[in-house]
Short mmCIF file of C-alpha atoms in Angstrom, two decimals:
data_model
loop_
_atom_site.label_atom_id
_atom_site.label_comp_id
_atom_site.label_asym_id
_atom_site.label_seq_id
_atom_site.Cartn_x
_atom_site.Cartn_y
_atom_site.Cartn_z
CA MET A 1 0.00 0.00 0.00
CA ALA A 2 1.31 3.47 -0.85
CA PRO A 3 2.65 5.60 2.04
CA LEU A 4 -0.04 8.22 1.44
CA LEU A 5 -2.87 5.71 1.75
CA LEU A 6 -1.40 4.16 4.89
CA LEU A 7 -1.15 7.55 6.57
CA ALA A 8 -4.55 8.67 5.37
CA VAL A 9 -6.22 5.55 6.79
CA TRP A 10 -4.40 6.11 10.05
CA LEU A 11 -5.31 9.79 10.32
CA LEU A 12 -8.91 9.45 9.20
CA GLY A 13 -9.53 7.12 12.12
CA VAL A 14 -10.80 4.15 10.17
CA GLY A 15 -9.29 1.97 12.87
CA ALA A 16 -10.58 4.05 15.78
CA PHE A 17 -11.98 0.97 17.47
CA LEU A 18 -8.82 -1.08 17.10
CA ASP A 19 -6.46 -1.52 20.05
CA ALA A 20 -3.17 0.27 20.62
CA GLU A 21 -1.16 -2.60 19.12
CA ASP A 22 -2.93 -2.20 15.77
CA THR A 23 -2.26 1.56 15.87
CA SER A 24 1.43 0.88 16.46
CA THR A 25 1.43 -1.58 13.56
CA ARG A 26 -0.04 1.00 11.18
CA GLU A 27 2.54 3.57 12.27
CA ARG A 28 5.33 1.03 11.75
CA LEU A 29 4.06 0.18 8.26
CA PHE A 30 3.94 3.83 7.29
CA LEU A 31 7.43 4.54 8.63
CA SER A 32 8.71 1.47 6.79
CA SER A 33 7.26 2.80 3.54
CA LEU A 34 9.24 5.99 4.18
CA GLY A 35 12.46 4.00 4.54
CA LEU A 36 12.56 4.38 8.34
CA SER A 37 12.98 1.32 10.55
CA GLU A 38 11.47 3.17 13.51
CA ARG A 39 10.10 6.51 14.60
CA PRO A 40 13.07 8.89 15.01
CA ARG A 41 13.53 10.07 18.57
CA PRO A 42 16.17 12.82 18.65
CA ALA A 43 18.21 12.81 21.83
CA GLY A 44 18.58 16.54 22.47
CA THR A 45 15.94 19.16 23.05
CA GLN A 46 14.98 21.40 20.15
CA GLN A 47 16.84 24.31 21.77
CA LEU A 48 20.12 22.33 22.02
CA ARG A 49 20.09 20.72 18.58
CA ARG A 50 22.40 21.84 15.81
CA PRO A 51 20.82 24.71 13.85
CA ILE A 52 19.79 24.05 10.27
CA THR A 53 22.35 25.39 7.82
CA SER A 54 21.28 27.92 5.20
CA GLU A 55 22.34 25.45 2.46
CA PHE A 56 19.86 22.87 3.74
CA TRP A 57 17.05 25.39 3.92
CA ARG A 58 17.77 26.47 0.33
CA MET A 59 17.70 22.85 -0.87
CA PHE A 60 14.45 22.21 1.00
CA ARG A 61 12.74 25.29 -0.44
CA ARG A 62 13.98 24.45 -3.91
CA SER A 63 12.69 20.88 -3.68
CA ALA A 64 9.32 22.17 -2.47
CA ASN A 65 9.04 24.34 -5.57
CA ILE A 66 7.06 22.97 -8.51
CA GLN A 67 9.94 23.62 -10.88
CA ALA A 68 12.12 21.26 -8.82
CA ARG A 69 9.57 18.50 -9.20
CA GLU A 70 9.91 18.78 -12.96
CA SER A 71 13.65 18.19 -12.88
CA GLU A 72 15.40 14.87 -13.39
CA SER A 73 14.27 12.27 -10.90
CA CYS A 74 16.42 11.59 -7.84
CA THR A 75 19.21 14.03 -8.66
CA VAL A 76 20.67 16.49 -6.16
CA SER A 77 21.56 19.35 -8.47
CA GLU A 78 23.43 21.27 -5.74
CA TYR A 79 26.10 18.54 -5.69
CA GLY A 80 25.63 17.10 -9.18
CA VAL A 81 25.06 13.51 -8.01
CA ARG A 82 22.23 11.01 -7.88
CA GLY A 83 20.35 10.83 -4.61
CA ASN A 84 17.09 11.32 -2.75
CA ILE A 85 18.46 11.51 0.83
CA ILE A 86 20.78 14.24 2.11
CA ARG A 87 22.18 14.03 5.63
CA TYR A 88 24.09 16.57 7.66
CA VAL A 89 26.04 14.09 9.83
CA GLN A 90 27.37 15.57 13.06
CA ASP A 91 30.93 15.13 14.24
CA GLN A 92 31.01 12.95 17.36
CA GLY A 93 34.76 13.29 17.98
CA ARG A 94 36.58 15.22 20.71
CA LEU A 95 39.09 18.02 21.10
CA VAL A 96 42.63 17.27 22.31
CA LEU A 97 45.01 20.01 23.50
CA GLY A 98 48.64 19.16 23.91
CA TRP A 99 51.40 16.86 22.69
CA SER A 100 51.41 15.49 19.15
CA SER A 101 54.10 13.52 17.38
CA SER A 102 53.74 15.58 14.21
CA CYS A 103 54.12 19.12 15.57
CA GLN A 104 55.76 20.88 18.49
CA ALA A 105 52.71 22.90 19.46
CA CYS A 106 49.37 22.13 17.90
CA LEU A 107 45.67 21.81 18.43
CA GLU A 108 44.28 18.40 17.56
CA LYS A 109 40.64 17.48 16.90
CA GLN A 110 39.50 13.90 16.57
CA LEU A 111 36.64 13.58 14.10
CA PHE A 112 34.13 10.73 13.96
CA PHE A 113 31.08 10.40 11.71
CA ASN A 114 28.65 7.56 12.31
CA MET A 115 27.93 6.04 8.89
CA SER A 116 25.63 3.37 10.34
CA VAL A 117 22.80 5.91 9.99
CA LEU A 118 22.60 4.84 6.33
CA GLU A 119 20.33 1.88 5.64
CA PRO A 120 21.99 -1.08 3.85
CA VAL A 121 19.81 -0.51 0.78
CA GLU A 122 21.12 3.04 0.31
CA LEU A 123 23.78 3.69 -2.33
CA LEU A 124 26.33 6.29 -1.26
CA SER A 125 26.73 9.02 -3.89
CA LEU A 126 28.74 11.67 -2.04
CA ALA A 127 30.42 12.26 1.33
CA GLN A 128 31.81 15.76 1.59
CA LEU A 129 33.81 16.87 4.61
CA GLU A 130 33.27 20.51 5.56
CA ILE A 131 35.59 22.11 8.11
CA LYS A 132 35.08 25.63 9.42
CA LEU A 133 37.78 27.50 11.30
CA HIS A 134 36.35 30.38 13.30
CA TRP A 135 37.32 32.43 16.31
CA MET A 136 35.75 31.93 19.68
CA PRO A 137 33.36 34.75 20.64
CA LEU A 138 34.94 37.48 22.80
CA ARG A 139 38.43 36.44 21.67
CA PRO A 140 41.04 38.99 22.90
CA VAL A 141 41.59 41.63 20.25
CA GLU A 142 45.37 41.21 20.19
CA PHE A 143 44.99 37.68 18.77
CA LEU A 144 43.11 39.05 15.78
CA GLN A 145 45.51 41.83 14.85
CA GLY A 146 47.70 41.41 11.80
CA PRO A 147 47.83 38.54 9.31
CA ARG A 148 47.63 35.07 10.84
CA ALA A 149 47.97 31.67 9.23
CA VAL A 150 47.84 28.07 10.37
CA SER A 151 48.68 24.74 8.80
CA LEU A 152 45.74 22.35 8.59
CA SER A 153 46.43 18.63 8.27
CA ILE A 154 43.77 15.93 7.93
CA TYR A 155 44.72 12.34 8.75
CA LYS A 156 42.84 9.09 8.22
CA VAL A 157 43.07 6.80 11.25
CA ILE A 158 43.63 3.27 9.95
CA ARG A 159 43.56 1.40 13.26
CA ALA A 160 43.10 1.97 16.96
CA THR A 161 46.21 3.20 18.79
CA LEU A 162 47.33 1.28 21.86
CA ARG A 163 48.29 3.21 24.97
CA GLY A 164 51.89 4.39 24.78
CA ALA A 165 52.22 3.68 21.05
CA ASN A 166 53.08 6.31 18.47
CA PRO A 167 49.73 7.50 17.04
CA GLN A 168 51.43 8.76 13.87
CA ALA A 169 52.13 5.14 12.82
CA ASN A 170 48.38 4.50 12.62
CA ARG A 171 47.56 7.56 10.52
CA ARG A 172 47.69 8.39 6.82
CA LEU A 173 47.84 12.00 5.64
CA LEU A 174 44.90 13.00 3.43
CA LEU A 175 45.29 16.77 3.25
CA SER A 176 47.82 19.41 4.24
CA GLN A 177 47.37 23.08 3.45
CA SER A 178 47.92 26.51 4.91
CA VAL A 179 44.92 28.63 5.81
CA GLN A 180 45.03 32.41 6.09
CA LEU A 181 42.77 33.39 8.95
CA GLN A 182 40.50 36.43 8.92
CA LEU A 183 37.72 37.61 11.19
CA GLU A 184 35.24 35.67 9.03
CA PRO A 185 35.21 31.84 9.29
CA ALA A 186 37.47 29.96 6.87
CA LYS A 187 35.89 26.94 5.15
CA ILE A 188 37.69 23.88 3.79
CA ILE A 189 35.85 21.26 1.70
CA MET A 190 37.13 17.77 0.91
CA ASP A 191 35.60 14.80 -0.93
CA LEU A 192 35.67 11.68 1.28
CA THR A 193 33.29 9.46 -0.68
CA PRO A 194 35.53 6.37 -1.09
CA LEU A 195 36.66 6.56 2.53
CA ALA A 196 33.12 7.04 3.83
CA GLU A 197 32.01 4.00 1.82
CA SER A 198 34.63 1.91 3.63
CA TRP A 199 33.37 3.29 6.97
CA ARG A 200 30.05 1.54 6.36
CA LYS A 201 31.72 -1.85 7.01
CA PRO A 202 31.66 -2.87 10.67
CA GLY A 203 34.97 -2.28 12.42
CA HIS A 204 36.44 -0.09 9.64
CA ASN A 205 35.57 3.39 10.95
CA TYR A 206 38.31 4.85 13.15
CA GLY A 207 37.58 8.41 12.12
CA LEU A 208 39.88 11.27 11.24
CA VAL A 209 42.26 13.63 12.99
CA ALA A 210 42.37 17.35 12.16
CA GLU A 211 45.53 19.09 13.29
CA LEU A 212 46.25 22.82 13.45
CA SER A 213 49.77 24.16 13.87
CA PRO A 214 50.97 27.78 13.75
CA LEU A 215 52.74 29.13 10.69
CA SER A 216 55.43 31.70 11.40
CA GLY A 217 58.38 33.13 9.55
CA ASP A 218 60.43 33.00 12.74
CA PRO A 219 61.09 29.45 14.06
CA GLY A 220 61.78 30.95 17.44
CA GLU A 221 58.15 31.97 17.80
CA LEU A 222 56.98 28.42 18.42
CA ILE A 223 54.57 28.20 21.34
CA PRO A 224 56.14 26.71 24.50
CA PHE A 225 54.68 23.76 26.41
CA LEU A 226 53.63 23.65 30.00
CA PRO A 227 54.75 20.73 32.20
CA GLY A 228 52.94 17.55 31.22
CA ASN A 229 53.09 18.21 27.46
CA THR A 230 50.04 20.47 27.45
CA LEU A 231 49.54 23.76 25.70
CA PRO A 232 49.25 26.89 27.85
CA LEU A 233 45.80 28.46 27.91
CA GLU A 234 46.97 31.54 26.02
CA ALA A 235 48.40 29.35 23.26
CA ALA A 236 45.22 27.30 23.05
CA LEU A 237 43.15 30.47 22.70
CA SER A 238 45.38 31.63 19.85
CA PHE A 239 44.00 28.84 17.65
CA PRO A 240 40.64 29.07 15.88
CA LEU A 241 37.87 26.63 16.75
CA ILE A 242 37.41 23.59 14.49
CA GLU A 243 33.84 22.77 13.47
CA ALA A 244 33.44 19.73 11.22
CA SER A 245 30.49 18.09 9.50
CA LEU A 246 29.93 15.50 6.79
CA VAL A 247 27.36 16.10 4.07
CA VAL A 248 26.21 12.66 2.89
CA VAL A 249 24.09 12.15 -0.23
CA SER A 250 22.64 8.69 -0.84
CA LEU A 251 20.10 7.05 -3.10
CA ASN A 252 17.37 4.65 -2.03
CA PRO A 253 16.59 2.99 -5.38
CA HIS A 254 13.29 1.57 -4.10
CA GLN A 255 11.98 5.12 -3.65
CA CYS A 256 13.15 6.49 -6.97
CA ARG A 257 11.04 6.39 -10.09
CA SER A 258 10.76 8.68 -13.09
CA ARG A 259 8.60 11.75 -12.56
CA GLN A 260 6.14 13.26 -14.94
CA ARG A 261 6.03 16.98 -15.58
CA ARG A 262 3.05 18.52 -13.89
CA ASN A 263 1.38 21.85 -13.46
CA ALA A 264 0.00 23.29 -10.26
CA VAL A 265 -3.15 21.42 -9.17
CA HIS A 266 -6.20 23.32 -8.00
CA LEU A 267 -8.84 20.95 -6.68
CA PRO A 268 -12.49 21.97 -7.09
CA VAL A 269 -14.42 22.68 -3.92
CA THR A 270 -17.94 22.21 -5.34
CA PRO A 271 -19.71 19.12 -3.93
CA SER A 272 -19.96 16.17 -6.27
CA THR A 273 -20.53 12.41 -6.03
CA VAL A 274 -18.41 11.73 -9.13
CA CYS A 275 -14.87 10.36 -8.79
CA LYS A 276 -12.36 13.15 -8.23
CA ALA A 277 -9.54 14.25 -5.93
CA ARG A 278 -10.71 15.56 -2.55
CA ARG A 279 -8.82 17.84 -0.19
CA LEU A 280 -6.99 16.23 2.72
CA TYR A 281 -4.47 18.17 4.80
CA ILE A 282 -2.18 16.09 7.00
CA ASP A 283 -0.84 17.91 10.07
CA PHE A 284 2.15 16.10 11.60
CA LYS A 285 1.35 17.62 14.97
CA ASP A 286 -1.89 15.63 15.05
CA VAL A 287 0.08 12.38 15.12
CA GLY A 288 2.74 13.62 17.55
CA TRP A 289 5.59 13.85 15.06
CA GLN A 290 6.40 17.54 15.53
CA ASP A 291 9.38 16.68 17.77
CA TRP A 292 11.39 15.16 14.89
CA ILE A 293 9.93 16.64 11.70
CA ILE A 294 11.37 20.10 11.09
CA ALA A 295 9.50 20.97 7.90
CA PRO A 296 6.92 20.97 6.55
CA HIS A 297 4.54 21.10 9.50
CA GLY A 298 2.00 19.37 7.26
CA TYR A 299 1.02 19.04 3.62
CA MET A 300 -1.99 18.76 1.32
CA ALA A 301 -2.05 15.01 0.61
CA ASN A 302 -5.58 14.75 -0.91
CA TYR A 303 -7.39 11.49 -1.67
CA CYS A 304 -9.71 9.99 -4.29
CA HIS A 305 -13.40 9.44 -3.71
CA GLY A 306 -16.57 9.22 -5.77
CA GLU A 307 -18.55 7.08 -8.17
CA CYS A 308 -17.65 5.89 -11.65
CA PRO A 309 -21.12 6.00 -13.28
CA PHE A 310 -22.19 4.75 -16.70
CA PRO A 311 -21.39 6.11 -19.20
CA LEU A 312 -17.88 7.14 -18.18
CA SER A 313 -17.05 10.61 -19.39
CA GLU A 314 -13.62 11.58 -20.64
CA SER A 315 -13.02 13.65 -17.49
CA LEU A 316 -13.06 10.47 -15.37
CA ASN A 317 -9.91 9.15 -17.09
CA GLY A 318 -11.32 5.66 -17.41
CA THR A 319 -9.49 2.78 -19.07
CA ASN A 320 -11.17 0.60 -21.70
CA HIS A 321 -11.59 -2.05 -19.02
CA ALA A 322 -13.30 0.46 -16.71
CA ILE A 323 -15.64 1.55 -19.50
CA LEU A 324 -16.69 -2.07 -20.13
CA GLN A 325 -17.03 -2.71 -16.39
CA THR A 326 -19.42 0.23 -15.98
CA LEU A 327 -21.47 -1.10 -18.88
CA VAL A 328 -21.75 -4.55 -17.29
CA HIS A 329 -22.52 -2.94 -13.90
CA SER A 330 -25.41 -1.01 -15.44
CA LEU A 331 -26.84 -4.31 -16.66
CA ASP A 332 -26.04 -6.34 -13.53
CA PRO A 333 -25.57 -4.01 -10.53
CA GLN A 334 -25.57 -6.87 -8.00
CA GLY A 335 -23.12 -9.12 -9.79
CA THR A 336 -20.53 -6.59 -11.00
CA PRO A 337 -19.24 -3.64 -8.96
CA GLN A 338 -18.43 -0.22 -10.36
CA PRO A 339 -14.81 0.57 -11.18
CA SER A 340 -12.82 2.04 -8.32
CA CYS A 341 -11.89 5.69 -7.96
CA VAL A 342 -8.10 5.67 -7.54
CA PRO A 343 -5.10 8.04 -7.88
CA ILE A 344 -3.68 8.12 -11.40
CA ARG A 345 -1.23 11.01 -10.96
CA LEU A 346 0.78 11.74 -7.84
CA SER A 347 3.63 14.09 -6.97
CA PRO A 348 6.44 14.11 -4.39
CA ILE A 349 7.14 16.06 -1.22
CA SER A 350 10.36 16.74 0.67
CA MET A 351 10.80 16.36 4.42
CA LEU A 352 13.42 17.89 6.70
CA TYR A 353 13.84 16.04 9.99
CA TYR A 354 16.17 14.95 12.82
CA ASP A 355 17.22 11.30 13.11
CA ASN A 356 18.10 9.42 16.31
CA ASN A 357 21.61 10.92 16.31
CA ASP A 358 20.33 14.51 15.96
CA ASN A 359 21.61 14.58 12.36
CA VAL A 360 19.61 16.77 10.01
CA VAL A 361 18.14 14.78 7.10
CA LEU A 362 16.57 16.12 3.91
CA ARG A 363 14.64 13.38 2.14
CA HIS A 364 12.55 13.37 -1.04
CA TYR A 365 9.47 11.11 -1.16
CA GLN A 366 7.60 10.33 -4.33
CA ASP A 367 3.89 9.57 -4.77
CA MET A 368 2.79 11.47 -1.65
CA VAL A 369 0.30 13.99 -3.10
CA VAL A 370 -2.75 13.00 -5.13
CA ASP A 371 -2.99 15.31 -8.13
CA GLU A 372 -5.56 13.50 -10.24
CA CYS A 373 -8.00 10.60 -9.92
CA GLY A 374 -9.54 8.21 -12.39
CA CYS A 375 -11.71 5.12 -12.73
CA ARG A 376 -9.92 1.80 -12.87
#
């Protein structure tokens, strides 16, 4: 059964007299049709969750536009790859201040992105690492005066490091570049698609290490250590903050079919018993999903209802079989039913939501809005 019909049956209360177990079963079936194994339950409160980036909002608004629905099916034009699911995967690593085998005085950030959020059926199209270097608010003015530059190195961790072992032996350099720092955040982008694909295998994801070290024309200006191989507070504050995220685009082939070009649909409001699309607005708050769905708050799903009388007019979009069935029904109403009033043209919607790991997900779902009905 299509996702729209499952949700419509659930919301319209057809099973109002069924027990709670049946209600849970219907919810599970609908979530399964959306490619979700369970109802997302974000861990943090809405106030503490990561804010939605402007890029994600632009992609959501574009996908909600009619012109976007006329574009090639299951293609994310912003990144030029195939896909119908876009995730903003949060970094779950930690910050380390102090000794490193690769630099005398550096700031090190361990990065970890949980790739198990992808379902096995999903095909990975793109994994793009985005690193922002920005100053902490209320940073002392003297740290921002004059040109400043740091060296940024990104390492792939190939295995876990035992206590006391040299961590550099278990790393492979992926990127090394100098970054000129300004008051505005500096942004570095890197394609990690092959590596992220390997992270999907159990026991293969040891994450990354981002390392910042100062660049100076005078070797004598290296920052001194405090006892215990730790950086002094002033030296730590002289580094920008590292904020990392992984934009992951994937394709669920089971939810990707070719789309037909369509125009805006304006359903008639005049009462009629003839088969046609009827208005049905689904409000996610009514089913208690407002805690994980960011946008839209609801959508006009519509449904088909009405009779398919003899003779079938052209406006009822009947097939030859339906035309013959109405003829037989007119002759034998008890023995042959009328054709059914069903959707014959549907369109997609896009949903922006939080998953169980508080990652922001933008997902495109086809066949969610009834645009036109016919007799079949």
